[in-house]
């Protein structure tokens, strides 16, 4: 049986869109991280005249989301793309001549990636250590481990994984790869379990959690895409529109927080979340994976500053 799929902070996200759009508005949503289509399902259900531009960089996930949303087929426009590459030209190519009004990014990977993708996201499986979400993902996780120089590995593990055992882990990796290159996820996970003494294991989590997260971020260049994506999507957003971003990692959240704050300082954007919205206790009990989620929301009130590029959709200035 498929595990239950939770759409993180679905109630908060719907409430914010409800506060900004009427139920009968023909809202054009853009879901930049379709996943299983859970959030888009909520939008299509709640706003019966809405449409959703449904994007994911992983073709497998986009297909899964489309299958989940099959009953709304006429109101869904699927596009396989990295959200950092979405612009007016790309939307035009798919027959979309308007700018989106409601944008959502729900960052990271899905439960499917962890347990069923066979790409080495899970510690327990002897799967190939790949971790690429799409073909534009650069080297595989195994290539990073087997080929990257010491300093780069240290930077990745300390910065993206905040792993205090990074030095010892990197030294052991360098020794081991000389004779026996890494190829499977469980192989790496077992090695890390041996390096970090049991008393320092994070409570309730596998000791390799931080290293796996760091590798995934590097392989998919996740932080760079968040930075570019937030900028380009805010440029695209229609006046009066709202962008919501859920992040799960402190570095990701810092990027979103700083960008939203900088935009809000300019005339043309309003920050709707001075502090991030966190999942309720009820939600974290039901879905522990939502524990680290942070939701930030920005509304576009006027045309963007030239600094952020030219606008390619015709928009009417608000009074
Ligand atoms: C947490 S899941 C989204 C779950 C979804 N909101 C739902 O309710 O089913 C994140 C998804 O974003 C996709 N993703 C991650 N980074 C991306 C990027 N830069 N561009 C497009 N999709 C991305 C992943 O492939 C994954 O399917």
mmCIF file of C-alpha atoms and ligand atoms in Angstrom:
data_model
loop_
_atom_site.group_PDB
_atom_site.id
_atom_site.type_symbol
_atom_site.label_atom_id
_atom_site.label_comp_id
_atom_site.label_asym_id
_atom_site.label_seq_id
_atom_site.Cartn_x
_atom_site.Cartn_y
_atom_site.Cartn_z
ATOM 1 C CA UNK A 1 0.000 0.000 0.000
ATOM 2 C CA UNK A 2 1.222 3.516 -0.803
ATOM 3 C CA UNK A 3 2.171 5.530 2.311
ATOM 4 C CA UNK A 4 -0.221 8.378 3.182
ATOM 5 C CA UNK A 5 0.817 11.555 1.432
ATOM 6 C CA UNK A 6 0.630 14.744 3.482
ATOM 7 C CA UNK A 7 0.719 18.176 1.919
ATOM 8 C CA UNK A 8 2.693 20.187 4.420
ATOM 9 C CA UNK A 9 0.910 23.263 5.862
ATOM 10 C CA UNK A 10 -1.942 22.761 3.399
ATOM 11 C CA UNK A 11 -4.417 24.535 5.706
ATOM 12 C CA UNK A 12 -2.201 27.617 6.106
ATOM 13 C CA UNK A 13 -1.521 27.831 2.395
ATOM 14 C CA UNK A 14 -5.201 27.551 1.498
ATOM 15 C CA UNK A 15 -6.171 30.123 4.139
ATOM 16 C CA UNK A 16 -3.696 32.641 2.702
ATOM 17 C CA UNK A 17 -4.927 32.126 -0.847
ATOM 18 C CA UNK A 18 -8.545 32.392 0.424
ATOM 19 C CA UNK A 19 -7.692 35.707 2.094
ATOM 20 C CA UNK A 20 -6.376 37.013 -1.212
ATOM 21 C CA UNK A 21 -8.743 35.534 -3.815
ATOM 22 C CA UNK A 22 -12.473 34.860 -3.893
ATOM 23 C CA UNK A 23 -13.663 31.337 -4.307
ATOM 24 C CA UNK A 24 -15.151 32.143 -7.704
ATOM 25 C CA UNK A 25 -12.122 33.980 -9.125
ATOM 26 C CA UNK A 26 -10.520 32.266 -12.134
ATOM 27 C CA UNK A 27 -7.187 32.225 -10.306
ATOM 28 C CA UNK A 28 -4.121 31.038 -12.223
ATOM 29 C CA UNK A 29 -1.883 29.118 -9.804
ATOM 30 C CA UNK A 30 1.675 28.006 -10.418
ATOM 31 C CA UNK A 31 2.817 25.006 -8.393
ATOM 32 C CA UNK A 32 6.592 24.977 -8.946
ATOM 33 C CA UNK A 33 7.127 21.741 -6.978
ATOM 34 C CA UNK A 34 4.254 19.460 -7.991
ATOM 35 C CA UNK A 35 5.460 16.381 -6.064
ATOM 36 C CA UNK A 36 2.400 14.166 -5.627
ATOM 37 C CA UNK A 37 0.111 17.044 -6.623
ATOM 38 C CA UNK A 38 -1.205 17.339 -3.070
ATOM 39 C CA UNK A 39 -1.221 21.138 -2.786
ATOM 40 C CA UNK A 40 -2.519 21.572 -6.330
ATOM 41 C CA UNK A 41 -5.345 19.206 -5.483
ATOM 42 C CA UNK A 42 -6.336 21.575 -2.668
ATOM 43 C CA UNK A 43 -6.240 24.644 -4.968
ATOM 44 C CA UNK A 44 -8.304 23.005 -7.715
ATOM 45 C CA UNK A 45 -10.852 21.798 -5.197
ATOM 46 C CA UNK A 46 -11.143 25.063 -3.309
ATOM 47 C CA UNK A 47 -11.211 27.412 -6.342
ATOM 48 C CA UNK A 48 -13.497 25.722 -8.887
ATOM 49 C CA UNK A 49 -12.678 28.187 -11.695
ATOM 50 C CA UNK A 50 -8.929 28.109 -11.153
ATOM 51 C CA UNK A 51 -6.203 26.561 -13.292
ATOM 52 C CA UNK A 52 -2.844 25.212 -12.172
ATOM 53 C CA UNK A 53 0.462 25.365 -14.023
ATOM 54 C CA UNK A 54 1.985 22.197 -12.600
ATOM 55 C CA UNK A 55 5.793 21.995 -12.664
ATOM 56 C CA UNK A 56 8.396 19.569 -11.384
ATOM 57 C CA UNK A 57 11.990 19.027 -12.496
ATOM 58 C CA UNK A 58 11.536 15.286 -11.952
ATOM 59 C CA UNK A 59 9.542 13.731 -14.805
ATOM 60 C CA UNK A 60 8.525 10.795 -12.593
ATOM 61 C CA UNK A 61 6.977 13.142 -10.034
ATOM 62 C CA UNK A 62 5.239 15.229 -12.682
ATOM 63 C CA UNK A 63 3.631 12.079 -14.038
ATOM 64 C CA UNK A 64 2.525 11.035 -10.566
ATOM 65 C CA UNK A 65 1.047 14.478 -9.903
ATOM 66 C CA UNK A 66 -0.825 14.422 -13.244
ATOM 67 C CA UNK A 67 -2.262 10.991 -12.411
ATOM 68 C CA UNK A 68 -3.409 12.255 -9.013
ATOM 69 C CA UNK A 69 -5.059 15.286 -10.621
ATOM 70 C CA UNK A 70 -6.590 13.385 -13.548
ATOM 71 C CA UNK A 71 -10.113 14.413 -12.582
ATOM 72 C CA UNK A 72 -9.105 18.086 -13.023
ATOM 73 C CA UNK A 73 -7.331 17.395 -16.300
ATOM 74 C CA UNK A 74 -8.880 20.362 -18.150
ATOM 75 C CA UNK A 75 -7.608 22.770 -15.522
ATOM 76 C CA UNK A 76 -4.034 21.516 -15.240
ATOM 77 C CA UNK A 77 -1.121 22.530 -17.473
ATOM 78 C CA UNK A 78 1.869 20.246 -16.749
ATOM 79 C CA UNK A 79 5.379 21.486 -17.508
ATOM 80 C CA UNK A 80 8.498 19.442 -16.795
ATOM 81 C CA UNK A 81 10.959 22.079 -15.690
ATOM 82 C CA UNK A 82 13.127 23.372 -12.919
ATOM 83 C CA UNK A 83 11.203 26.217 -11.259
ATOM 84 C CA UNK A 84 14.279 28.422 -11.629
ATOM 85 C CA UNK A 85 13.822 28.272 -15.421
ATOM 86 C CA UNK A 86 10.195 29.403 -15.539
ATOM 87 C CA UNK A 87 9.664 32.655 -17.387
ATOM 88 C CA UNK A 88 7.079 34.268 -19.661
ATOM 89 C CA UNK A 89 8.599 32.688 -22.796
ATOM 90 C CA UNK A 90 8.351 29.183 -21.365
ATOM 91 C CA UNK A 91 4.735 29.787 -20.333
ATOM 92 C CA UNK A 92 3.972 31.186 -23.791
ATOM 93 C CA UNK A 93 5.355 28.004 -25.357
ATOM 94 C CA UNK A 94 2.745 26.104 -23.358
ATOM 95 C CA UNK A 95 -0.052 28.385 -24.510
ATOM 96 C CA UNK A 96 -0.205 30.430 -21.316
ATOM 97 C CA UNK A 97 -0.530 34.133 -22.028
ATOM 98 C CA UNK A 98 -1.164 35.372 -18.502
ATOM 99 C CA UNK A 99 1.008 35.762 -15.422
ATOM 100 C CA UNK A 100 0.245 33.507 -12.443
ATOM 101 C CA UNK A 101 -1.468 34.991 -9.380
ATOM 102 C CA UNK A 102 -0.768 32.335 -6.774
ATOM 103 C CA UNK A 103 2.678 30.708 -6.678
ATOM 104 C CA UNK A 104 3.795 27.898 -4.368
ATOM 105 C CA UNK A 105 7.213 26.367 -3.815
ATOM 106 C CA UNK A 106 7.271 23.424 -1.397
ATOM 107 C CA UNK A 107 11.003 22.757 -1.420
ATOM 108 C CA UNK A 108 12.984 19.538 -1.080
ATOM 109 C CA UNK A 109 12.121 15.990 -2.077
ATOM 110 C CA UNK A 110 9.021 13.867 -1.641
ATOM 111 C CA UNK A 111 8.333 10.714 0.332
ATOM 112 C CA UNK A 112 8.329 8.857 -2.981
ATOM 113 C CA UNK A 113 11.956 9.886 -3.585
ATOM 114 C CA UNK A 114 12.985 8.532 -0.210
ATOM 115 C CA UNK A 115 11.237 5.195 -0.302
ATOM 116 C CA UNK A 116 10.492 4.252 -3.889
ATOM 117 C CA UNK A 117 12.648 6.125 -6.389
ATOM 118 C CA UNK A 118 15.609 3.690 -6.222
ATOM 119 C CA UNK A 119 17.983 6.665 -6.492
ATOM 120 C CA UNK A 120 19.811 6.258 -3.191
ATOM 121 C CA UNK A 121 18.013 8.814 -0.988
ATOM 122 C CA UNK A 122 17.369 6.213 1.712
ATOM 123 C CA UNK A 123 20.069 4.956 4.102
ATOM 124 C CA UNK A 124 18.737 1.455 4.346
ATOM 125 C CA UNK A 125 18.788 0.390 0.723
ATOM 126 C CA UNK A 126 21.698 -0.927 -1.312
ATOM 127 C CA UNK A 127 20.562 1.385 -4.148
ATOM 128 C CA UNK A 128 22.953 3.202 -6.477
ATOM 129 C CA UNK A 129 24.047 6.423 -4.808
ATOM 130 C CA UNK A 130 22.607 8.772 -7.417
ATOM 131 C CA UNK A 131 20.267 11.389 -5.797
ATOM 132 C CA UNK A 132 19.653 13.328 -9.019
ATOM 133 C CA UNK A 133 16.163 14.789 -9.323
ATOM 134 C CA UNK A 134 16.592 15.472 -13.017
ATOM 135 C CA UNK A 135 19.098 15.214 -15.803
ATOM 136 C CA UNK A 136 20.295 18.770 -15.243
ATOM 137 C CA UNK A 137 21.383 17.653 -11.750
ATOM 138 C CA UNK A 138 25.148 17.425 -12.497
ATOM 139 C CA UNK A 139 27.274 14.616 -11.044
ATOM 140 C CA UNK A 140 25.673 11.799 -9.062
ATOM 141 C CA UNK A 141 26.174 11.554 -5.296
ATOM 142 C CA UNK A 142 28.641 8.682 -5.862
ATOM 143 C CA UNK A 143 30.667 10.863 -8.255
ATOM 144 C CA UNK A 144 30.740 13.664 -5.674
ATOM 145 C CA UNK A 145 32.062 11.261 -3.037
ATOM 146 C CA UNK A 146 34.552 9.515 -5.301
ATOM 147 C CA UNK A 147 35.903 12.510 -7.239
ATOM 148 C CA UNK A 148 35.549 15.774 -5.310
ATOM 149 C CA UNK A 149 38.671 17.154 -3.592
ATOM 150 C CA UNK A 150 38.885 17.193 0.206
ATOM 151 C CA UNK A 151 38.140 20.921 0.648
ATOM 152 C CA UNK A 152 34.984 20.771 -1.395
ATOM 153 C CA UNK A 153 33.675 17.757 0.475
ATOM 154 C CA UNK A 154 34.423 19.479 3.776
ATOM 155 C CA UNK A 155 32.590 22.603 2.639
ATOM 156 C CA UNK A 156 29.543 20.593 1.517
ATOM 157 C CA UNK A 157 29.285 18.566 4.724
ATOM 158 C CA UNK A 158 29.946 21.463 7.118
ATOM 159 C CA UNK A 159 27.799 24.015 5.303
ATOM 160 C CA UNK A 160 24.873 22.084 3.832
ATOM 161 C CA UNK A 161 24.837 19.314 6.464
ATOM 162 C CA UNK A 162 26.020 21.290 9.514
ATOM 163 C CA UNK A 163 27.750 18.008 10.454
ATOM 164 C CA UNK A 164 30.349 18.487 13.196
ATOM 165 C CA UNK A 165 31.968 15.131 12.367
ATOM 166 C CA UNK A 166 32.694 16.289 8.807
ATOM 167 C CA UNK A 167 36.491 16.264 9.133
ATOM 168 C CA UNK A 168 36.666 12.662 10.346
ATOM 169 C CA UNK A 169 34.045 11.592 7.787
ATOM 170 C CA UNK A 170 35.904 13.210 4.875
ATOM 171 C CA UNK A 171 39.241 11.722 5.946
ATOM 172 C CA UNK A 172 37.695 8.255 6.083
ATOM 173 C CA UNK A 173 35.999 8.740 2.698
ATOM 174 C CA UNK A 174 39.297 9.791 1.069
ATOM 175 C CA UNK A 175 41.082 6.718 2.424
ATOM 176 C CA UNK A 176 38.313 4.316 1.531
ATOM 177 C CA UNK A 177 37.677 5.585 -2.019
ATOM 178 C CA UNK A 178 41.304 4.964 -3.043
ATOM 179 C CA UNK A 179 40.728 1.222 -3.017
ATOM 180 C CA UNK A 180 36.982 0.856 -3.041
ATOM 181 C CA UNK A 181 34.903 3.659 -4.601
ATOM 182 C CA UNK A 182 31.423 4.301 -3.186
ATOM 183 C CA UNK A 183 28.485 2.960 -5.129
ATOM 184 C CA UNK A 184 25.504 2.346 -2.857
ATOM 185 C CA UNK A 185 23.539 4.370 -0.318
ATOM 186 C CA UNK A 186 23.645 1.741 2.426
ATOM 187 C CA UNK A 187 27.411 1.466 2.023
ATOM 188 C CA UNK A 188 27.854 5.182 2.807
ATOM 189 C CA UNK A 189 25.261 5.098 5.605
ATOM 190 C CA UNK A 190 26.997 2.122 7.271
ATOM 191 C CA UNK A 191 30.372 3.852 7.097
ATOM 192 C CA UNK A 192 28.989 7.000 8.777
ATOM 193 C CA UNK A 193 27.296 4.926 11.505
ATOM 194 C CA UNK A 194 30.722 3.532 12.324
ATOM 195 C CA UNK A 195 32.457 6.937 12.387
ATOM 196 C CA UNK A 196 30.009 8.879 14.597
ATOM 197 C CA UNK A 197 29.975 7.448 18.145
ATOM 198 C CA UNK A 198 26.498 6.243 19.107
ATOM 199 C CA UNK A 199 26.134 8.772 21.936
ATOM 200 C CA UNK A 200 26.341 11.591 19.328
ATOM 201 C CA UNK A 201 23.683 10.195 16.994
ATOM 202 C CA UNK A 202 20.823 12.664 16.489
ATOM 203 C CA UNK A 203 17.815 11.514 18.535
ATOM 204 C CA UNK A 204 15.286 9.606 16.466
ATOM 205 C CA UNK A 205 17.273 10.006 13.247
ATOM 206 C CA UNK A 206 19.823 7.993 11.341
ATOM 207 C CA UNK A 207 23.396 9.266 11.970
ATOM 208 C CA UNK A 208 23.881 9.711 8.206
ATOM 209 C CA UNK A 209 20.889 12.071 7.858
ATOM 210 C CA UNK A 210 22.969 15.255 7.668
ATOM 211 C CA UNK A 211 25.502 13.857 5.200
ATOM 212 C CA UNK A 212 22.749 12.546 2.915
ATOM 213 C CA UNK A 213 21.003 15.924 3.018
ATOM 214 C CA UNK A 214 24.259 17.734 2.212
ATOM 215 C CA UNK A 215 24.974 15.455 -0.762
ATOM 216 C CA UNK A 216 21.439 15.890 -2.130
ATOM 217 C CA UNK A 217 21.705 19.678 -1.906
ATOM 218 C CA UNK A 218 25.037 19.638 -3.764
ATOM 219 C CA UNK A 219 23.984 17.131 -6.435
ATOM 220 C CA UNK A 220 20.850 19.109 -7.307
ATOM 221 C CA UNK A 221 22.297 22.579 -6.657
ATOM 222 C CA UNK A 222 19.199 23.198 -4.579
ATOM 223 C CA UNK A 223 20.224 26.483 -2.944
ATOM 224 C CA UNK A 224 21.204 28.139 -6.229
ATOM 225 C CA UNK A 225 17.848 27.172 -7.756
ATOM 226 C CA UNK A 226 15.927 28.576 -4.785
ATOM 227 C CA UNK A 227 17.737 31.895 -5.113
ATOM 228 C CA UNK A 228 17.206 32.155 -8.883
ATOM 229 C CA UNK A 229 13.674 30.740 -8.706
ATOM 230 C CA UNK A 230 12.389 33.151 -6.078
ATOM 231 C CA UNK A 231 13.740 36.111 -8.081
ATOM 232 C CA UNK A 232 12.388 35.008 -11.450
ATOM 233 C CA UNK A 233 9.018 33.893 -10.106
ATOM 234 C CA UNK A 234 8.491 37.153 -8.226
ATOM 235 C CA UNK A 235 9.202 38.947 -11.453
ATOM 236 C CA UNK A 236 6.568 36.824 -13.171
ATOM 237 C CA UNK A 237 3.916 37.104 -10.439
ATOM 238 C CA UNK A 238 0.876 39.185 -11.360
ATOM 239 C CA UNK A 239 0.156 42.388 -9.450
ATOM 240 C CA UNK A 240 -2.085 41.513 -6.508
ATOM 241 C CA UNK A 241 -0.655 37.981 -6.589
ATOM 242 C CA UNK A 242 0.879 36.037 -3.728
ATOM 243 C CA UNK A 243 3.936 33.797 -3.524
ATOM 244 C CA UNK A 244 4.255 31.209 -0.748
ATOM 245 C CA UNK A 245 7.429 29.232 -0.033
ATOM 246 C CA UNK A 246 7.829 26.320 2.391
ATOM 247 C CA UNK A 247 11.424 25.475 3.254
ATOM 248 C CA UNK A 248 12.838 22.700 5.414
ATOM 249 C CA UNK A 249 16.488 23.643 5.685
ATOM 250 C CA UNK A 250 17.918 26.657 7.518
ATOM 251 C CA UNK A 251 20.043 27.762 4.531
ATOM 252 C CA UNK A 252 17.055 27.569 2.179
ATOM 253 C CA UNK A 253 14.914 29.481 4.640
ATOM 254 C CA UNK A 254 17.586 32.146 5.021
ATOM 255 C CA UNK A 255 17.641 32.705 1.261
ATOM 256 C CA UNK A 256 13.839 33.065 1.137
ATOM 257 C CA UNK A 257 13.729 35.247 4.246
ATOM 258 C CA UNK A 258 16.401 37.658 2.960
ATOM 259 C CA UNK A 259 14.989 37.875 -0.565
ATOM 260 C CA UNK A 260 11.432 38.471 0.687
ATOM 261 C CA UNK A 261 12.702 41.104 3.138
ATOM 262 C CA UNK A 262 14.689 42.889 0.404
ATOM 263 C CA UNK A 263 11.738 42.881 -2.001
ATOM 264 C CA UNK A 264 9.398 44.116 0.739
ATOM 265 C CA UNK A 265 11.702 47.067 1.403
ATOM 266 C CA UNK A 266 10.918 48.276 -2.093
ATOM 267 C CA UNK A 267 7.742 49.852 -3.098
ATOM 268 C CA UNK A 268 5.838 47.063 -4.807
ATOM 269 C CA UNK A 269 5.870 44.139 -2.397
ATOM 270 C CA UNK A 270 4.287 43.459 0.962
ATOM 271 C CA UNK A 271 5.576 40.847 3.374
ATOM 272 C CA UNK A 272 2.601 38.942 4.752
ATOM 273 C CA UNK A 273 4.700 36.951 7.233
ATOM 274 C CA UNK A 274 6.969 39.041 9.465
ATOM 275 C CA UNK A 275 7.843 35.715 11.104
ATOM 276 C CA UNK A 276 7.523 32.365 9.318
ATOM 277 C CA UNK A 277 4.339 30.361 9.844
ATOM 278 C CA UNK A 278 5.192 27.031 11.493
ATOM 279 C CA UNK A 279 3.138 23.832 11.314
ATOM 280 C CA UNK A 280 0.736 23.263 14.198
ATOM 281 C CA UNK A 281 1.483 20.727 16.910
ATOM 282 C CA UNK A 282 -1.346 18.639 15.540
ATOM 283 C CA UNK A 283 0.311 18.598 12.106
ATOM 284 C CA UNK A 284 3.782 17.705 13.396
ATOM 285 C CA UNK A 285 2.299 14.878 15.480
ATOM 286 C CA UNK A 286 0.448 13.487 12.493
ATOM 287 C CA UNK A 287 3.256 14.086 10.032
ATOM 288 C CA UNK A 288 6.664 14.302 11.779
ATOM 289 C CA UNK A 289 8.307 15.180 8.431
ATOM 290 C CA UNK A 290 6.662 18.620 8.704
ATOM 291 C CA UNK A 291 8.655 19.408 11.896
ATOM 292 C CA UNK A 292 11.194 21.680 10.256
ATOM 293 C CA UNK A 293 8.839 23.414 7.792
ATOM 294 C CA UNK A 294 8.725 27.219 7.601
ATOM 295 C CA UNK A 295 6.246 29.085 5.448
ATOM 296 C CA UNK A 296 6.897 32.631 4.194
ATOM 297 C CA UNK A 297 4.539 34.711 2.084
ATOM 298 C CA UNK A 298 4.994 37.820 -0.076
ATOM 299 C CA UNK A 299 2.381 39.785 -2.038
ATOM 300 C CA UNK A 300 3.118 41.835 -5.126
ATOM 301 C CA UNK A 301 1.345 45.156 -4.958
ATOM 302 C CA UNK A 302 2.860 47.062 -7.897
ATOM 303 C CA UNK A 303 4.921 46.588 -11.004
ATOM 304 C CA UNK A 304 8.464 45.344 -10.276
ATOM 305 C CA UNK A 305 11.493 47.570 -10.230
ATOM 306 C CA UNK A 306 13.545 47.523 -13.444
ATOM 307 C CA UNK A 307 16.417 46.081 -11.421
ATOM 308 C CA UNK A 308 14.636 42.721 -11.400
ATOM 309 C CA UNK A 309 14.271 42.604 -15.160
ATOM 310 C CA UNK A 310 11.645 43.486 -17.706
ATOM 311 C CA UNK A 311 8.072 42.338 -17.426
ATOM 312 C CA UNK A 312 6.791 40.435 -20.378
ATOM 313 C CA UNK A 313 3.100 40.217 -19.569
ATOM 314 C CA UNK A 314 0.832 43.233 -19.863
ATOM 315 C CA UNK A 315 -0.362 44.191 -16.423
ATOM 316 C CA UNK A 316 -2.534 47.010 -15.218
ATOM 317 C CA UNK A 317 -1.079 49.180 -12.497
ATOM 318 C CA UNK A 318 -3.152 49.343 -9.354
ATOM 319 C CA UNK A 319 -4.487 52.760 -8.353
HETATM 320 C C1 LIG B 1 8.165 18.264 -1.062
HETATM 321 S S1 LIG B 1 7.838 17.744 -2.686
HETATM 322 C C2 LIG B 1 6.359 18.620 -3.100
HETATM 323 C C3 LIG B 1 5.094 17.986 -2.592
HETATM 324 C C4 LIG B 1 3.841 18.634 -3.133
HETATM 325 N N1 LIG B 1 3.706 20.002 -2.705
HETATM 326 C C5 LIG B 1 2.610 17.836 -2.754
HETATM 327 O O1 LIG B 1 1.774 18.318 -1.989
HETATM 328 O O2 LIG B 1 2.471 16.716 -3.238
HETATM 329 C C6 LIG B 1 9.025 18.635 -3.616
HETATM 330 C C7 LIG B 1 9.003 18.375 -5.105
HETATM 331 O O3 LIG B 1 9.712 19.432 -5.714
HETATM 332 C C8 LIG B 1 10.502 18.929 -6.760
HETATM 333 N N2 LIG B 1 11.611 19.885 -6.902
HETATM 334 C C9 LIG B 1 12.649 20.100 -6.076
HETATM 335 N N3 LIG B 1 13.427 21.094 -6.531
HETATM 336 C C10 LIG B 1 12.861 21.529 -7.689
HETATM 337 C C11 LIG B 1 13.206 22.551 -8.633
HETATM 338 N N4 LIG B 1 14.280 23.326 -8.474
HETATM 339 N N5 LIG B 1 12.380 22.728 -9.695
HETATM 340 C C12 LIG B 1 11.262 21.959 -9.859
HETATM 341 N N6 LIG B 1 10.914 20.964 -9.011
HETATM 342 C C13 LIG B 1 11.696 20.763 -7.928
HETATM 343 C C14 LIG B 1 10.912 17.546 -6.322
HETATM 344 O O4 LIG B 1 11.187 16.732 -7.445
HETATM 345 C C15 LIG B 1 9.665 17.091 -5.542
HETATM 346 O O5 LIG B 1 8.810 16.370 -6.376
#
